[in-house]
Every structure is written in structure tokens, then in C-alpha cells.
PDB file of C-alpha atoms in Angstrom:
ATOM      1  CA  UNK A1495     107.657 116.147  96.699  1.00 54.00           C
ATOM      2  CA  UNK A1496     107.765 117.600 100.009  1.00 53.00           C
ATOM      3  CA  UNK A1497     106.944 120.255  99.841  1.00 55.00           C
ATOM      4  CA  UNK A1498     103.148 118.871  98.910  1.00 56.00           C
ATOM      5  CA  UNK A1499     103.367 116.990 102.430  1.00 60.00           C
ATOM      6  CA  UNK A1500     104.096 119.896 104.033  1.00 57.00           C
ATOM      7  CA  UNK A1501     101.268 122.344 102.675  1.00 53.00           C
ATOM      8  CA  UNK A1502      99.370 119.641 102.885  1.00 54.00           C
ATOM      9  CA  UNK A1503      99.997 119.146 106.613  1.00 53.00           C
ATOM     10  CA  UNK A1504     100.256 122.870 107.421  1.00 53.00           C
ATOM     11  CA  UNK A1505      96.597 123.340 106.162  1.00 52.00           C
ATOM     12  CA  UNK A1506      95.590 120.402 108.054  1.00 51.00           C
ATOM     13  CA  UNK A1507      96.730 122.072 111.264  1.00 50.00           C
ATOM     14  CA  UNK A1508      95.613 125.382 110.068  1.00 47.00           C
ATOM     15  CA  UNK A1509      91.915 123.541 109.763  1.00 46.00           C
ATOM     16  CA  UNK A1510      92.548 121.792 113.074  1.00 48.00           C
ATOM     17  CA  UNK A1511      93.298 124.768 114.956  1.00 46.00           C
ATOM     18  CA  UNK A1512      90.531 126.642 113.203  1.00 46.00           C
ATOM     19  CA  UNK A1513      88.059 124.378 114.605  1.00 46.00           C
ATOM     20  CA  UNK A1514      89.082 124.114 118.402  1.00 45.00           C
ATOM     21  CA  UNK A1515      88.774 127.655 117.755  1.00 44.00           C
ATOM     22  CA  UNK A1516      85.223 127.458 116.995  1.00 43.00           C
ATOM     23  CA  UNK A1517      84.517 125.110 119.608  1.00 39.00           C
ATOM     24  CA  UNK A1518      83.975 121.920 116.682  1.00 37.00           C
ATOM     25  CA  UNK A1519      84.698 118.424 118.043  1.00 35.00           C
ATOM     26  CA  UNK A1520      87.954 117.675 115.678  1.00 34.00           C
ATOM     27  CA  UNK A1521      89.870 116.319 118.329  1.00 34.00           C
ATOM     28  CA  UNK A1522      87.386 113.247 117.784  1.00 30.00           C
ATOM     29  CA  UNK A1523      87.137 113.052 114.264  1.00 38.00           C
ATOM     30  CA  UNK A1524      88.945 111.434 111.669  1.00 49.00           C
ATOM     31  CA  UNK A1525      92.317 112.739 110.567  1.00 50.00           C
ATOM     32  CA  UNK A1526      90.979 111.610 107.151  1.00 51.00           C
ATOM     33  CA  UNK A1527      88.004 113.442 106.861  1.00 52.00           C
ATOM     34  CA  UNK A1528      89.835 116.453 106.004  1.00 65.00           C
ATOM     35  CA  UNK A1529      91.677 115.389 103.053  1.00 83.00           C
ATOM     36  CA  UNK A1530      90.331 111.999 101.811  1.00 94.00           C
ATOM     37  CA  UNK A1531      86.757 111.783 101.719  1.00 94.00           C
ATOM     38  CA  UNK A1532      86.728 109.667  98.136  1.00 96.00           C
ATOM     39  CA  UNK A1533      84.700 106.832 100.278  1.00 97.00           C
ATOM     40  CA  UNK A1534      83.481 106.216 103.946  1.00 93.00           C
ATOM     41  CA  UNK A1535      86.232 105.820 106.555  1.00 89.00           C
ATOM     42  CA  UNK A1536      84.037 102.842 107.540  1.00 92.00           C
ATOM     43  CA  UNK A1537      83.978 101.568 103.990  1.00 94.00           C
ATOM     44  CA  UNK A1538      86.989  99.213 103.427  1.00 96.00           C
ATOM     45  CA  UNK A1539      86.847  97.127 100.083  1.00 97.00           C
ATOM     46  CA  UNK A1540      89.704  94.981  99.371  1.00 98.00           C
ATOM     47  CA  UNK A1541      91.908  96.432  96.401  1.00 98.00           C
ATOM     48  CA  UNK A1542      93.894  94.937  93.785  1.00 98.00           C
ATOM     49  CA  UNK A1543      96.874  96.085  91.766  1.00 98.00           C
ATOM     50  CA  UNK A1544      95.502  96.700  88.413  1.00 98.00           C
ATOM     51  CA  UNK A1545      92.072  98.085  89.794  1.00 98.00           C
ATOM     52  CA  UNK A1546      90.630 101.717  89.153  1.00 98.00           C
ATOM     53  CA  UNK A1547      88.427 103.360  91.711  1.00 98.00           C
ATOM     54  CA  UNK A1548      87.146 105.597  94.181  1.00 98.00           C
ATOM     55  CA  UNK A1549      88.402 103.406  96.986  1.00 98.00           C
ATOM     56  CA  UNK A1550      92.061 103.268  95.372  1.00 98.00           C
ATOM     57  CA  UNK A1551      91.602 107.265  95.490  1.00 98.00           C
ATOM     58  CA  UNK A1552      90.967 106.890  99.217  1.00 97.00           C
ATOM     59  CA  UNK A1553      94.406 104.631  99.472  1.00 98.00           C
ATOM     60  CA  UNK A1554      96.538 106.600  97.546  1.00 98.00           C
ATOM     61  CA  UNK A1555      95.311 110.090  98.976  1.00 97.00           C
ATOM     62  CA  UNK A1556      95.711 107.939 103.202  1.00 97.00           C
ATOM     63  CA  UNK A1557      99.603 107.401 101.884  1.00 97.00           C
ATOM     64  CA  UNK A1558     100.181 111.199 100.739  1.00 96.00           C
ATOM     65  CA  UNK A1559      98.494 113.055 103.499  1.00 93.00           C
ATOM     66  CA  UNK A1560      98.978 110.615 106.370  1.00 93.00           C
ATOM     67  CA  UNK A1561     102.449 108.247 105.726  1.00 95.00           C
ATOM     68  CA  UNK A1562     105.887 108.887 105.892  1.00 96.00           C
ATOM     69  CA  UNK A1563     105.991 107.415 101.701  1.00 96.00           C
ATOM     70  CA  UNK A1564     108.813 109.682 100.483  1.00 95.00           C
ATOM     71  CA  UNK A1565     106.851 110.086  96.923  1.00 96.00           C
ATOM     72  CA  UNK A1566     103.938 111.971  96.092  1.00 96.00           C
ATOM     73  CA  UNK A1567     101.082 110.388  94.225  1.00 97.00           C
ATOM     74  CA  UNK A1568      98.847 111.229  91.975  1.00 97.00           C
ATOM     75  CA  UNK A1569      95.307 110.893  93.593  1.00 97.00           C
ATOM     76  CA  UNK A1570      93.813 109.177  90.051  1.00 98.00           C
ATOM     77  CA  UNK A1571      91.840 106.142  91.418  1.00 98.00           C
ATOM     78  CA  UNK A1572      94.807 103.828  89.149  1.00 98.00           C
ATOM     79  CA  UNK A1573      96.621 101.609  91.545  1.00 98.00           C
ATOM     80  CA  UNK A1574      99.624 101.178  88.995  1.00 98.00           C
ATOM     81  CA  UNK A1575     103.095 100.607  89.783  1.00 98.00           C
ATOM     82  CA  UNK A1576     103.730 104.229  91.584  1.00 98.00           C
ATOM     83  CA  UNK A1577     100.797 102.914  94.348  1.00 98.00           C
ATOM     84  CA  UNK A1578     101.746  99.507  94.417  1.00 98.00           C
ATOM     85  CA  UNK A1579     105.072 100.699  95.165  1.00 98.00           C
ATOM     86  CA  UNK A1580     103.621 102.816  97.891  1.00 98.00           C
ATOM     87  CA  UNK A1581     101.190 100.319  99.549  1.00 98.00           C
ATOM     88  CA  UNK A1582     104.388  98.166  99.632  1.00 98.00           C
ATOM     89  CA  UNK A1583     105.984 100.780 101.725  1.00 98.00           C
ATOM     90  CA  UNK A1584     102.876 101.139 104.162  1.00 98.00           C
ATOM     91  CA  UNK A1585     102.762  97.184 104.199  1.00 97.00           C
ATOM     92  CA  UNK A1586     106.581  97.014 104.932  1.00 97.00           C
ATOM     93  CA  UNK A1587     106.724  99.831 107.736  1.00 97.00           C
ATOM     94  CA  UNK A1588     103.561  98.763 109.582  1.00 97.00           C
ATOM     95  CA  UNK A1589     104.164  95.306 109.628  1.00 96.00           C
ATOM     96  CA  UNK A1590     100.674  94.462 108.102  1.00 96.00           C
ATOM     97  CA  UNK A1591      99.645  90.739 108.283  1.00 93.00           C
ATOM     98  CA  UNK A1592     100.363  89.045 104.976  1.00 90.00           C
ATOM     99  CA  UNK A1593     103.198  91.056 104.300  1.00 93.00           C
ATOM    100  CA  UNK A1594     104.105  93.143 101.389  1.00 97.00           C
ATOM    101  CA  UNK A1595     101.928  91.715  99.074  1.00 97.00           C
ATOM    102  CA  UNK A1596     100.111  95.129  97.557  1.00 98.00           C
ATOM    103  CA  UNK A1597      96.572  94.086  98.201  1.00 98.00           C
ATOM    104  CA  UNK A1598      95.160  96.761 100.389  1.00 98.00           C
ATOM    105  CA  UNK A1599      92.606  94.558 102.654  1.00 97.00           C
ATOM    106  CA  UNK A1600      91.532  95.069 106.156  1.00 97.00           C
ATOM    107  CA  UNK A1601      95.471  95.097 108.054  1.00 97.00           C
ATOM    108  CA  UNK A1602      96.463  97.318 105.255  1.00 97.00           C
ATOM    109  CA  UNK A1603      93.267 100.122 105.764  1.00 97.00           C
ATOM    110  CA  UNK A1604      93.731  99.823 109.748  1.00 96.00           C
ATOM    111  CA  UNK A1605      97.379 101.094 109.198  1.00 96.00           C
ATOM    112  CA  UNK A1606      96.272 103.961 106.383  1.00 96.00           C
ATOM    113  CA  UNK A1607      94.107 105.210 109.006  1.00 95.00           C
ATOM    114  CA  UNK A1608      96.293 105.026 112.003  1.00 95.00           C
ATOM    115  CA  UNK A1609      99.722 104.524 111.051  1.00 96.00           C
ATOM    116  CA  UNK A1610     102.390 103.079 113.589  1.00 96.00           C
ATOM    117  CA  UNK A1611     104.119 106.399 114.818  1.00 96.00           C
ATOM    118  CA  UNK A1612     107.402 105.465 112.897  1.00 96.00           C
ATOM    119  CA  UNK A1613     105.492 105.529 109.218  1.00 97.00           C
ATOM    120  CA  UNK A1614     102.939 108.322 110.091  1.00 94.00           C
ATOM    121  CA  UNK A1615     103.647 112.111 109.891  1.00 87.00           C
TER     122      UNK A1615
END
């Protein structure tokens, strides 16, 4: 399961240093953009256990690339029990408002974007 993080995150940096190399802007842009580009950064729909879409891509691909969520998973748009139990995790470790109760709305998104340092990797 690791071992998907850390390719993951050594292309990431590979990418990152690639750009400062060629003089891009990525210090500014979006750790996301790299990896989860399913919807808009700026496009934050609430989601529900149960629902299938683009934007539960976007929240299960934020919790593999970007959290400290021990398992790896599968980047199918079906927020089913393996991303519920995930976006309990985020929710628990960030301290989102409402608590851990696995509907991904605003609090939730903030903290898959910019996870306190303790949850991020």
C-alpha cells in the first residue's frame, strides 16, 4: 500500500522539481493539480456515502496522494465502505466541523486540499 504513496509522491517531486527547472510557477499552484484533476479545485459539491461520481473520484484520489490514510483506494468514483472509512480518517485527524460523519462538505474539502501537517504527507 505504500509503496503506491511513495511512487506516487516521488513523481510528484520529480514533476515539481522538473518545473522550477523550467522556470513554471508550481510553487503557486495546487498540489492537486498534478494528480487529481477529476473536477475543479474550486468545485466543491457536498458528497454522500452511497453516491458515484466524478467529485467522489476527486475525494478519494485528495486521500491517496495527499493524507497520511494508511490504505490505498481505488480511484472508482464509488464512495463505499473503503472511502467512507477513509473520509472518516481525514474527518477524525483534521478535526473537521461536524465530526466524523462521512459527508465530505465544505470543512471536509478545505482539509483534502490542505491537510493539518499531522494527517498530510
Amino acid at each position: 500500500m505504500r509503496t503506491h504513496r511513495f511512487a506516487a509522491l516521488c513523481s510528484t517531486a520529480v514533476l515539481a522539481v522538473a518545473g522550477m527547472l523550467a522556470g513554471a510557477p508550481s510553487a503557486s499552484a495546487s498540489a492537486a493539480e498534478n494528480n487529481c484533476n477529476y473536477i475543479a479545485d474550486s468545485a466543491r459539491p457536498t458528497v454522500h456515502p452511497g453516491d458515484n461520481s466524478t467529485a467522489v473520484k476527486q475525494v478519494q484520489c485528495l486521500i491517496d496522494y495527499y493524507s497520511k490514510y494508511a490504505d490505498w483506494l481505488d480511484v472508482d468514483g464509488d464512495y463505499g465502505q473503503a472511502t467512507l472509512r477513509g473520509v472518516h480518517w481525514v474527518q477524525t485527524c483534521n478535526g473537521t466541523t461536524g465530526g466524523a460523519d462521512g459527508i465530505v462538505g465544505p470543512s471536509t474539502w478545505s482539509r483534502l486540499y490542505t491537510p493539518k501537517p499531522a494527517c498530510a504527507l
